[in-house]
mmCIF file of C-alpha atoms in Angstrom:
data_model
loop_
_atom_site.group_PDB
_atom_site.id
_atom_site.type_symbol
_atom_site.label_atom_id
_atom_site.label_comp_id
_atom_site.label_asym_id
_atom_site.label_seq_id
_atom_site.Cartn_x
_atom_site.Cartn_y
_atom_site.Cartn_z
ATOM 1 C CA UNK A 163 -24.825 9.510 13.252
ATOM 2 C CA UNK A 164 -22.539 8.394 10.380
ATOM 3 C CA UNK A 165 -23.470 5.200 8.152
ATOM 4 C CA UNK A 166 -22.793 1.964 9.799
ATOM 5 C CA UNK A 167 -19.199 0.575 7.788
ATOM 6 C CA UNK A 168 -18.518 -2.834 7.283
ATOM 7 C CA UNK A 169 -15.748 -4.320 9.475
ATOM 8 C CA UNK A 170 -13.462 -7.481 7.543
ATOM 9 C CA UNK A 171 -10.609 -7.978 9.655
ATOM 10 C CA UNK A 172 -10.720 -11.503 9.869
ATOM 11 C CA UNK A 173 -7.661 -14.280 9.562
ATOM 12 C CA UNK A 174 -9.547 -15.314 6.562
ATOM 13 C CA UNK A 175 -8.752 -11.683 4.750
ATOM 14 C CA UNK A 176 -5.136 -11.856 6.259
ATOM 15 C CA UNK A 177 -4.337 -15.724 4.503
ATOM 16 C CA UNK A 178 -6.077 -14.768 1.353
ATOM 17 C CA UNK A 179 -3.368 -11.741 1.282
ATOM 18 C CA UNK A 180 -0.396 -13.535 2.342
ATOM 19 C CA UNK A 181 -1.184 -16.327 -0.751
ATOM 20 C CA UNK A 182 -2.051 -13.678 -3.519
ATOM 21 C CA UNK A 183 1.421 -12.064 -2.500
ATOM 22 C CA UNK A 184 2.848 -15.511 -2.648
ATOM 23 C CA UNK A 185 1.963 -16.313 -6.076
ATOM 24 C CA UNK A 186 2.556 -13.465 -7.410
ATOM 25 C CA UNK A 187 6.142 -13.117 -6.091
ATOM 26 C CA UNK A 188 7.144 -16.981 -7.607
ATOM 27 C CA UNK A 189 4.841 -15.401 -11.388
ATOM 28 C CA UNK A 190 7.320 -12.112 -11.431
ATOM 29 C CA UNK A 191 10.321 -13.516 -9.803
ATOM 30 C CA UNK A 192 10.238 -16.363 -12.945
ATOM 31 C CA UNK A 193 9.475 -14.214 -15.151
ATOM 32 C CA UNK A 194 12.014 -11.332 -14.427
ATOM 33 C CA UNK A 195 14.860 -13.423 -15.360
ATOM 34 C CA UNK A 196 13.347 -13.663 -18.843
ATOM 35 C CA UNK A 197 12.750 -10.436 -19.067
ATOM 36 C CA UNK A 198 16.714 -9.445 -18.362
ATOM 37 C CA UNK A 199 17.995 -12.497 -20.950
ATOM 38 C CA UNK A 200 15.435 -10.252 -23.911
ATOM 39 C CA UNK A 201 16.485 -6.509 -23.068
ATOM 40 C CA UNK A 202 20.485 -7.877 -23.509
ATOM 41 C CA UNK A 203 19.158 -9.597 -26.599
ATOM 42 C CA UNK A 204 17.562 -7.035 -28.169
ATOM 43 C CA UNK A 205 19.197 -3.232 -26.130
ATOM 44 C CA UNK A 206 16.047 -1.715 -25.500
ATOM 45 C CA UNK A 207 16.272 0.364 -22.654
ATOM 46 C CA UNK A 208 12.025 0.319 -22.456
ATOM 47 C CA UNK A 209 12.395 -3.425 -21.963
ATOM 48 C CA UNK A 210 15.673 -3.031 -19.994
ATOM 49 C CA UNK A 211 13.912 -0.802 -17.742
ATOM 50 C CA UNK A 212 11.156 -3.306 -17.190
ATOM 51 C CA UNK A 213 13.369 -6.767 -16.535
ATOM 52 C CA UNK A 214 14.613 -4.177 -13.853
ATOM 53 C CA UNK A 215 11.244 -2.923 -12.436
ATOM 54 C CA UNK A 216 10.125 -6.744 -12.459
ATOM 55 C CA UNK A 217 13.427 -7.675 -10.440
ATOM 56 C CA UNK A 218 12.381 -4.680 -8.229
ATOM 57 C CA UNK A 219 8.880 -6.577 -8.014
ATOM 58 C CA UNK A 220 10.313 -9.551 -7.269
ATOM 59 C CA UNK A 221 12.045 -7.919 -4.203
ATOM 60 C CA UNK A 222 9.124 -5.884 -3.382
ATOM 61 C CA UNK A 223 6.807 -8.417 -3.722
ATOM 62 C CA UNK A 224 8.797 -11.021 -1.414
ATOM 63 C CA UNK A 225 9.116 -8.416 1.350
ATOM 64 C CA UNK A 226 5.510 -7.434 0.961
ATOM 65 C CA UNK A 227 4.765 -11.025 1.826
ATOM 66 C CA UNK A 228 7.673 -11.643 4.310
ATOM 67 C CA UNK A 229 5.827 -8.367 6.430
ATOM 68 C CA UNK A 230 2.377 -10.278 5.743
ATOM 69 C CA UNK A 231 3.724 -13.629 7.777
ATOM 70 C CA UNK A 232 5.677 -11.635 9.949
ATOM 71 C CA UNK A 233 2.760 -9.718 11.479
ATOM 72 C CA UNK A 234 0.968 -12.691 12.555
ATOM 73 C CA UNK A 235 3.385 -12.967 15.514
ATOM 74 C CA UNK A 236 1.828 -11.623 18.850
ATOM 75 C CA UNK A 237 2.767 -8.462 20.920
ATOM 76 C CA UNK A 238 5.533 -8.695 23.248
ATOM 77 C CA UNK A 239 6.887 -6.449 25.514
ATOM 78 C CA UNK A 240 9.222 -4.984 23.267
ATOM 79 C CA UNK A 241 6.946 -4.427 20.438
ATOM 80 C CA UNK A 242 3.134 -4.174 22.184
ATOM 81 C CA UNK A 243 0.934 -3.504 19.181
ATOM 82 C CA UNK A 244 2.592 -5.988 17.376
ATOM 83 C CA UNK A 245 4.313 -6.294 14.069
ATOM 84 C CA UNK A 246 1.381 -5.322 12.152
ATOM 85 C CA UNK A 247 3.507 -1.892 11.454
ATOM 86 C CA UNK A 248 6.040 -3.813 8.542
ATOM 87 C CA UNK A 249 3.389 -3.532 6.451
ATOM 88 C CA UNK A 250 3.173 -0.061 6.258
ATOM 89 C CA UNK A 251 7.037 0.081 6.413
ATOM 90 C CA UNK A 252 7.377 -2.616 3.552
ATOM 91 C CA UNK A 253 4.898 -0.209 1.426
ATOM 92 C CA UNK A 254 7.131 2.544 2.397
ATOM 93 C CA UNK A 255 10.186 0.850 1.357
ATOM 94 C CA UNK A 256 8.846 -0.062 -1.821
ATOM 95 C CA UNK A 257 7.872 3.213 -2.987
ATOM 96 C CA UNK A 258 11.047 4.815 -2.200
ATOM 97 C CA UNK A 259 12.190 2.206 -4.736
ATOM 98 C CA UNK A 260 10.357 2.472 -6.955
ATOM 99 C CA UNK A 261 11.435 6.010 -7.555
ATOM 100 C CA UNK A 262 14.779 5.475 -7.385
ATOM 101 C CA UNK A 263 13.877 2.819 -10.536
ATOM 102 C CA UNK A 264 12.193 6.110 -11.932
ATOM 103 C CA UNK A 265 15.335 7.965 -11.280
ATOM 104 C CA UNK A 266 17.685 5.586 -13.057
ATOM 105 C CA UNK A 267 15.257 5.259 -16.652
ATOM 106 C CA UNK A 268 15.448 8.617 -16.282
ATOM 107 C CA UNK A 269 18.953 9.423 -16.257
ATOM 108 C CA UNK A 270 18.809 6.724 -19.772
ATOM 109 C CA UNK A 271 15.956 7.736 -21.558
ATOM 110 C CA UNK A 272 17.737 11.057 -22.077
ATOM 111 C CA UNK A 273 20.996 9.764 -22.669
ATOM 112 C CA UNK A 274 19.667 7.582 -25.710
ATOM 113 C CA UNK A 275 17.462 10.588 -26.670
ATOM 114 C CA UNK A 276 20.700 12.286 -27.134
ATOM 115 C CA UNK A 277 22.237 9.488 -29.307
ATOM 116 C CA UNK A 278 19.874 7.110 -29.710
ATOM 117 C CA UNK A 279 20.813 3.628 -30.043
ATOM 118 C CA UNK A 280 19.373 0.501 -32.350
ATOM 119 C CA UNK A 281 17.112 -2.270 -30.446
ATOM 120 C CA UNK A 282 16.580 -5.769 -32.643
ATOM 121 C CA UNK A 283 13.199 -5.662 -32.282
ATOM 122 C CA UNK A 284 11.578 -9.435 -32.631
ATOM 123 C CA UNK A 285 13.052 -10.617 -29.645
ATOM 124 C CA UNK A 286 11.954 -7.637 -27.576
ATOM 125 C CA UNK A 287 8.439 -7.918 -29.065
ATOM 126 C CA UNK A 288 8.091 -11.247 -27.944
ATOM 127 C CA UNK A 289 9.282 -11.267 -24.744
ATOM 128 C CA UNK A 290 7.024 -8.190 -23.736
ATOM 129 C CA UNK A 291 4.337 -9.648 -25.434
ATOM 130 C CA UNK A 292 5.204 -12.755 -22.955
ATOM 131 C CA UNK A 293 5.405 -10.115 -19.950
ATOM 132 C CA UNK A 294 2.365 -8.719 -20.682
ATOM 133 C CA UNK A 295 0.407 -11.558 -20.151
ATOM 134 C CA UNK A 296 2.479 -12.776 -16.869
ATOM 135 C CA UNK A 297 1.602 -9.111 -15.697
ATOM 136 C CA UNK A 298 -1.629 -8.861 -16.063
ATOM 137 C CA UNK A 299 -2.223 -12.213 -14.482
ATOM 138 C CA UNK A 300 0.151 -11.613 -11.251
ATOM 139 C CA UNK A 301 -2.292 -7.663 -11.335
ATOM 140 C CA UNK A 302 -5.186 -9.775 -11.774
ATOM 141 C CA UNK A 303 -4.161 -11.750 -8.387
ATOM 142 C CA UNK A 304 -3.516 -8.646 -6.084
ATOM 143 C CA UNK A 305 -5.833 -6.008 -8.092
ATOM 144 C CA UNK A 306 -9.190 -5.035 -5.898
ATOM 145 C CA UNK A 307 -8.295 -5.340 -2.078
ATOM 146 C CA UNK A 308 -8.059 -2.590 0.398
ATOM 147 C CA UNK A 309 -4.982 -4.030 2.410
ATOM 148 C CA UNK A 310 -1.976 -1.114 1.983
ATOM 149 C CA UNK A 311 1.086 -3.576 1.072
ATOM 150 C CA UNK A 312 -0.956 -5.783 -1.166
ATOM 151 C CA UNK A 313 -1.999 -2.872 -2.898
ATOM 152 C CA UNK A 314 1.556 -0.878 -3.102
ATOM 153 C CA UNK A 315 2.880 -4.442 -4.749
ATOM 154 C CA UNK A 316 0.221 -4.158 -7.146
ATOM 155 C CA UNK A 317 1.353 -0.692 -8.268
ATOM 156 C CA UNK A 318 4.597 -2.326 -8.664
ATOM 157 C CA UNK A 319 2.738 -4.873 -10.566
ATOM 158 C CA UNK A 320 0.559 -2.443 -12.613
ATOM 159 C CA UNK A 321 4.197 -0.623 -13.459
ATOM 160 C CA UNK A 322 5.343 -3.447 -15.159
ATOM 161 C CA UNK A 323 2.268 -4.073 -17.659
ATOM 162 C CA UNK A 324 3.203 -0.043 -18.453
ATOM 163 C CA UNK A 325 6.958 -1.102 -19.275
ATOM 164 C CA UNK A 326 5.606 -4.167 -21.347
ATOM 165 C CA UNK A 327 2.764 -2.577 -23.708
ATOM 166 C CA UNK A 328 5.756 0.719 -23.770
ATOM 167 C CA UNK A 329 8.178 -2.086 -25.038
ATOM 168 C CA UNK A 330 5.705 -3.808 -27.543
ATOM 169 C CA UNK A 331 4.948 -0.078 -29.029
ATOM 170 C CA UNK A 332 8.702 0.481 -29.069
ATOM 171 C CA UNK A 333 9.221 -2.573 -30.879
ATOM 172 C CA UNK A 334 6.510 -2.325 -33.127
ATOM 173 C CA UNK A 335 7.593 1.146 -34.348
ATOM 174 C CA UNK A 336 11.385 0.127 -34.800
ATOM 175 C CA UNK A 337 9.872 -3.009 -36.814
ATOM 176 C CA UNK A 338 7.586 -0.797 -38.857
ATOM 177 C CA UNK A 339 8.905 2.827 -39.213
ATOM 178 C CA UNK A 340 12.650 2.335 -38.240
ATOM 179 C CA UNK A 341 12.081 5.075 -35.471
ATOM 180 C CA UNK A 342 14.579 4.947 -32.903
ATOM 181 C CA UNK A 343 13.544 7.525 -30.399
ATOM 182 C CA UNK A 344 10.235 5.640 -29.409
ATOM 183 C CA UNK A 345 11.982 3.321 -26.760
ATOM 184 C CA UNK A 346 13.796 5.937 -24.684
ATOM 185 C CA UNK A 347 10.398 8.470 -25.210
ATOM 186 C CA UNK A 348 7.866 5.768 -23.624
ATOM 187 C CA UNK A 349 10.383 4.783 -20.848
ATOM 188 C CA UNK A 350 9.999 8.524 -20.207
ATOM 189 C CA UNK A 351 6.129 8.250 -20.144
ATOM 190 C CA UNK A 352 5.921 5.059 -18.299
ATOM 191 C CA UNK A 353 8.153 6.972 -15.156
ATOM 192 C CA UNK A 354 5.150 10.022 -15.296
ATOM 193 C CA UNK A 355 2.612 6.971 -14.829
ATOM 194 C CA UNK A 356 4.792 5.272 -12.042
ATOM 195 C CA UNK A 357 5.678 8.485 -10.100
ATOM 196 C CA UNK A 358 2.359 9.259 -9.948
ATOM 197 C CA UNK A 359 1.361 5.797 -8.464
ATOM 198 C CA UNK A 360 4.274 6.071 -6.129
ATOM 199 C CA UNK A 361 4.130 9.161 -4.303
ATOM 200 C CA UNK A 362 0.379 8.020 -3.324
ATOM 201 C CA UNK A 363 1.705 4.539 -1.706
ATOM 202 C CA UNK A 364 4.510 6.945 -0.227
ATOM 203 C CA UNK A 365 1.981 9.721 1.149
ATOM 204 C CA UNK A 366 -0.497 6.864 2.307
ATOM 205 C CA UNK A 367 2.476 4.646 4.169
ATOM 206 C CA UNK A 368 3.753 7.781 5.845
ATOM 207 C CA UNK A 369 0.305 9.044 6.768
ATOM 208 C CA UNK A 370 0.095 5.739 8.609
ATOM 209 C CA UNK A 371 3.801 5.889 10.245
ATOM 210 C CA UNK A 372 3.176 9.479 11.250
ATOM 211 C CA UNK A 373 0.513 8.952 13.142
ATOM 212 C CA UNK A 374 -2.068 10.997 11.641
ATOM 213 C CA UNK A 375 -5.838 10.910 11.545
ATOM 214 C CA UNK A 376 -6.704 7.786 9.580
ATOM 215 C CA UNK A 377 -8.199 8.309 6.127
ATOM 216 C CA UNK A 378 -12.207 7.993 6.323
ATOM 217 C CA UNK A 379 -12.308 9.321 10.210
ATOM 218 C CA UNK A 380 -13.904 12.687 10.990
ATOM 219 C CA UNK A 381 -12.847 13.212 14.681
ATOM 220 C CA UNK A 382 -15.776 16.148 15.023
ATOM 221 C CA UNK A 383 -18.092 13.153 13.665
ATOM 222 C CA UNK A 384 -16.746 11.023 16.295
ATOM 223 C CA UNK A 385 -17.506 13.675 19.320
ATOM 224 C CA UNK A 386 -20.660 14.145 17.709
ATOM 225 C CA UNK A 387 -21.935 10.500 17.787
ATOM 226 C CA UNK A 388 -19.998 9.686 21.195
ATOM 227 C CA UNK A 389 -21.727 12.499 22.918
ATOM 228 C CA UNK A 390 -25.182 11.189 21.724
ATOM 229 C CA UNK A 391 -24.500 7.979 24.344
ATOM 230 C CA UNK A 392 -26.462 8.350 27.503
ATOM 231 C CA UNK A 393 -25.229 9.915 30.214
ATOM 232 C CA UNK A 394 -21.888 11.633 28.205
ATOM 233 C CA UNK A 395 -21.672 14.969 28.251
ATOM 234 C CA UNK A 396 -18.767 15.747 26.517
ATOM 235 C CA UNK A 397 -15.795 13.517 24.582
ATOM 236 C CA UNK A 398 -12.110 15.492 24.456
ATOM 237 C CA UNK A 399 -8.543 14.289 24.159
ATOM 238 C CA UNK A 400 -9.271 12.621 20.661
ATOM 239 C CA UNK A 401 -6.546 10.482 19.398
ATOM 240 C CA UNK A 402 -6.573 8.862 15.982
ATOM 241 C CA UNK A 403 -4.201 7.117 14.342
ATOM 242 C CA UNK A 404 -3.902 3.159 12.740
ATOM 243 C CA UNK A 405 -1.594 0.802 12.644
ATOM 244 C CA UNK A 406 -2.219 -0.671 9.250
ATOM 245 C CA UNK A 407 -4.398 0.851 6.610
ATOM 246 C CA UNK A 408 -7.073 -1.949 8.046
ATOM 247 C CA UNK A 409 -6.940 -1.055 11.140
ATOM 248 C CA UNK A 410 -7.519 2.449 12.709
ATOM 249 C CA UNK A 411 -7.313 3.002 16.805
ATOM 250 C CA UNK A 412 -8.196 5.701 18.940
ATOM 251 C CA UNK A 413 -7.858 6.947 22.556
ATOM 252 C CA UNK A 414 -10.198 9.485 24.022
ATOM 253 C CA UNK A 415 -11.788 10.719 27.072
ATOM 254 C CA UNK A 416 -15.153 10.585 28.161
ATOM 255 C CA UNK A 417 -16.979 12.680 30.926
ATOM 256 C CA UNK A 418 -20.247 11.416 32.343
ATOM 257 C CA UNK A 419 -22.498 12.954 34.469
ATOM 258 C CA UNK A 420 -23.326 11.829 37.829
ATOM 259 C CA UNK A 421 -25.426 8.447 38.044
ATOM 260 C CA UNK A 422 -24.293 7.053 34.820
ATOM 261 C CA UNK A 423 -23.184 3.340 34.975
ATOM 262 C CA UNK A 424 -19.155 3.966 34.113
ATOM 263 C CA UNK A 425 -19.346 0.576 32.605
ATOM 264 C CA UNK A 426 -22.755 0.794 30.531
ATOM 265 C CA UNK A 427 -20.968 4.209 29.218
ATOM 266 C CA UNK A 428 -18.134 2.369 28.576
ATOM 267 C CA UNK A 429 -19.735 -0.930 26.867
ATOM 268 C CA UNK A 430 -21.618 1.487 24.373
ATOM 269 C CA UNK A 431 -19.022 3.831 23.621
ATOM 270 C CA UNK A 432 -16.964 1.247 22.037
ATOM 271 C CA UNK A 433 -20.434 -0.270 20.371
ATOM 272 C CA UNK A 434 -20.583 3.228 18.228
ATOM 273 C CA UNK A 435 -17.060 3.443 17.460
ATOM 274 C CA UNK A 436 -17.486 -0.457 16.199
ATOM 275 C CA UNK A 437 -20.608 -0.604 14.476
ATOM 276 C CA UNK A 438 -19.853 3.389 12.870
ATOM 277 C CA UNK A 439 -16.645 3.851 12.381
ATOM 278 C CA UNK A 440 -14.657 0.365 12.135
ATOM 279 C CA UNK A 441 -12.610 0.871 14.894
ATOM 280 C CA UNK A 442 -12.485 -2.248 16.737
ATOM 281 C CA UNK A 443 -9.393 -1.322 19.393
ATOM 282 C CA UNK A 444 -10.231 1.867 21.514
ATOM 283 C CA UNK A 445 -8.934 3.244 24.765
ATOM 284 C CA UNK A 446 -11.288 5.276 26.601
ATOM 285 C CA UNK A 447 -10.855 6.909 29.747
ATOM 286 C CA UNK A 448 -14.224 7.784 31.811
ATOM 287 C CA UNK A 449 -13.889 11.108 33.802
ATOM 288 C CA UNK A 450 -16.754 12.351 36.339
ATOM 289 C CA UNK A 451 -14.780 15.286 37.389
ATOM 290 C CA UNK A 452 -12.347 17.708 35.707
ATOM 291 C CA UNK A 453 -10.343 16.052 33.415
ATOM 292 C CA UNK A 454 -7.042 15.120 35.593
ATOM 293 C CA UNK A 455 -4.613 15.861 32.190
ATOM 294 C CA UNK A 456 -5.627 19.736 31.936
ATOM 295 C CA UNK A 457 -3.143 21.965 33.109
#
């Protein structure tokens, strides 16, 4: 039987998520607005590009947050598993935009590599410098937790200290060596970083919308432990699928042989798919018989 996992689903974990995405929506949203006033200032398209990824942080960030509070509210009949799902959608969203961002510094870098332009230097140094710090404080908040959208704004997050060391190292070689091409060359490496980051929130999001198997559960090791209950003899019609990255579900079917207490069967069934496998909502169907959904 697989390795007991530790189960934190608790409103405790939930507030402590909805406040780090709080304060670090209000640390980027401030800061942003610098950010924009100091790439005009100086025309640096590396800085440029990361007052826009910040106002892009800002955005993502307050949605991440706005689908935090909004799936507190209970099912209904129109929505019965909740709004735990605009989460996962709010992740989605916000990778999709971040590539587009990607897209668009992109379509500039190359541009200015073609006829590169001057950047005054000072005031771009010191407002990344600035940045940098904000950054790694607002990363510092959301770095380290396991819930999907928290994590997806901290790639946002992590994007921006990228786009303010790129913009001190652009500075710095203006200031130093007169080199024009360094600001539209590491834009162009900070996108490989972010595109990277992004297609991961975007294949983990969809993962979750699609339905699939959740990340972490093996459904052979699920038969496998199930039909090590008493009295099961065999476990089919497997479904596995989560509505949050927190929170994985499954339906199933269970056949028992004759004399087994249905509900004993029941009661430990969902003990093993608990204490083993973190699954704390389950449908199970107990069959004595041929399974009545065969053809």
């Amino acid at each position: 039987m697989p390795e007991p996992v530790d189960i934190d689903h608790t409103h405790h974990s939930h507030d402590r998520h909805e406040r780090l995405l709080s304060w670090a929506f209000w640390v980027i949203a401030g800061f942003a607005l610098v950010e924009v006033g100091g790439a005009w200032l100086g025309n640096s398209l590396t800085l440029a590009a990361d007052a826009g990824h910040m106002i892009l942080d800002a955005s993502a960030l307050g949605l991440a947050w706005w689908a935090m509070r909004l799936s507190r509210r209970g099912h209904d009949d129109r929505l019965t598993y909740g709004y735990h799902r605009f989460q996962v959608l709010a992740a989605f969203v916000n990778g999709l935009a971040l590539l587009a961002l990607c897209v668009w510094i992109l379509i500039e870098a190359f541009g200015r590599l073609r006829m590169p332009e001057d950047i005054a230097p000072l005031p771009v140094l010191v407002v990344a410098a600035i940045g940098l710090v904000v950054n790694l404080v607002a990363y510092r908040m959301l770095h380290g937790t396991q819930n999907l959208n928290v994590r997806s704004a901290a790639l946002h997050v992590l994007g921006d200290i990228l786009g303010s060391i790129a913009a001190i190292a652009s500075a710095l070689a203006v200031m130093w060596f007169g080199w024009r091409y360094a600001d539209p060359l590491l834009a162009v490496a900070v996108v490989a970083i972010l595109v990277r980051g992004a297609y991961r929130v975007l294949r983990e999001s969809a993962t979750i919308l699609l339905e699939a198997t959740p990340k972490g559960i093996d459904i052979d090791a699920v038969r496998s432990a199930l039909t090590q209950v008493a009295g099961v003899l065999e476990i089919h019609h497997v479904h596995a699928w989560a509505l949050t990255g927190e929170k994985p579900m499954v339906t199933l079917h269970a056949r028992v042989s004759d004399g087994t207490d249905e509900e004993s069967a029941l009661s430990r069934i969902k003990e093993v798919l608990l204490e083993s496998f973190g699954i704390d909502h389950s449908t199970v169907q107990v069959e004595r018989s041929d399974c009545p959904d065969e053809d």
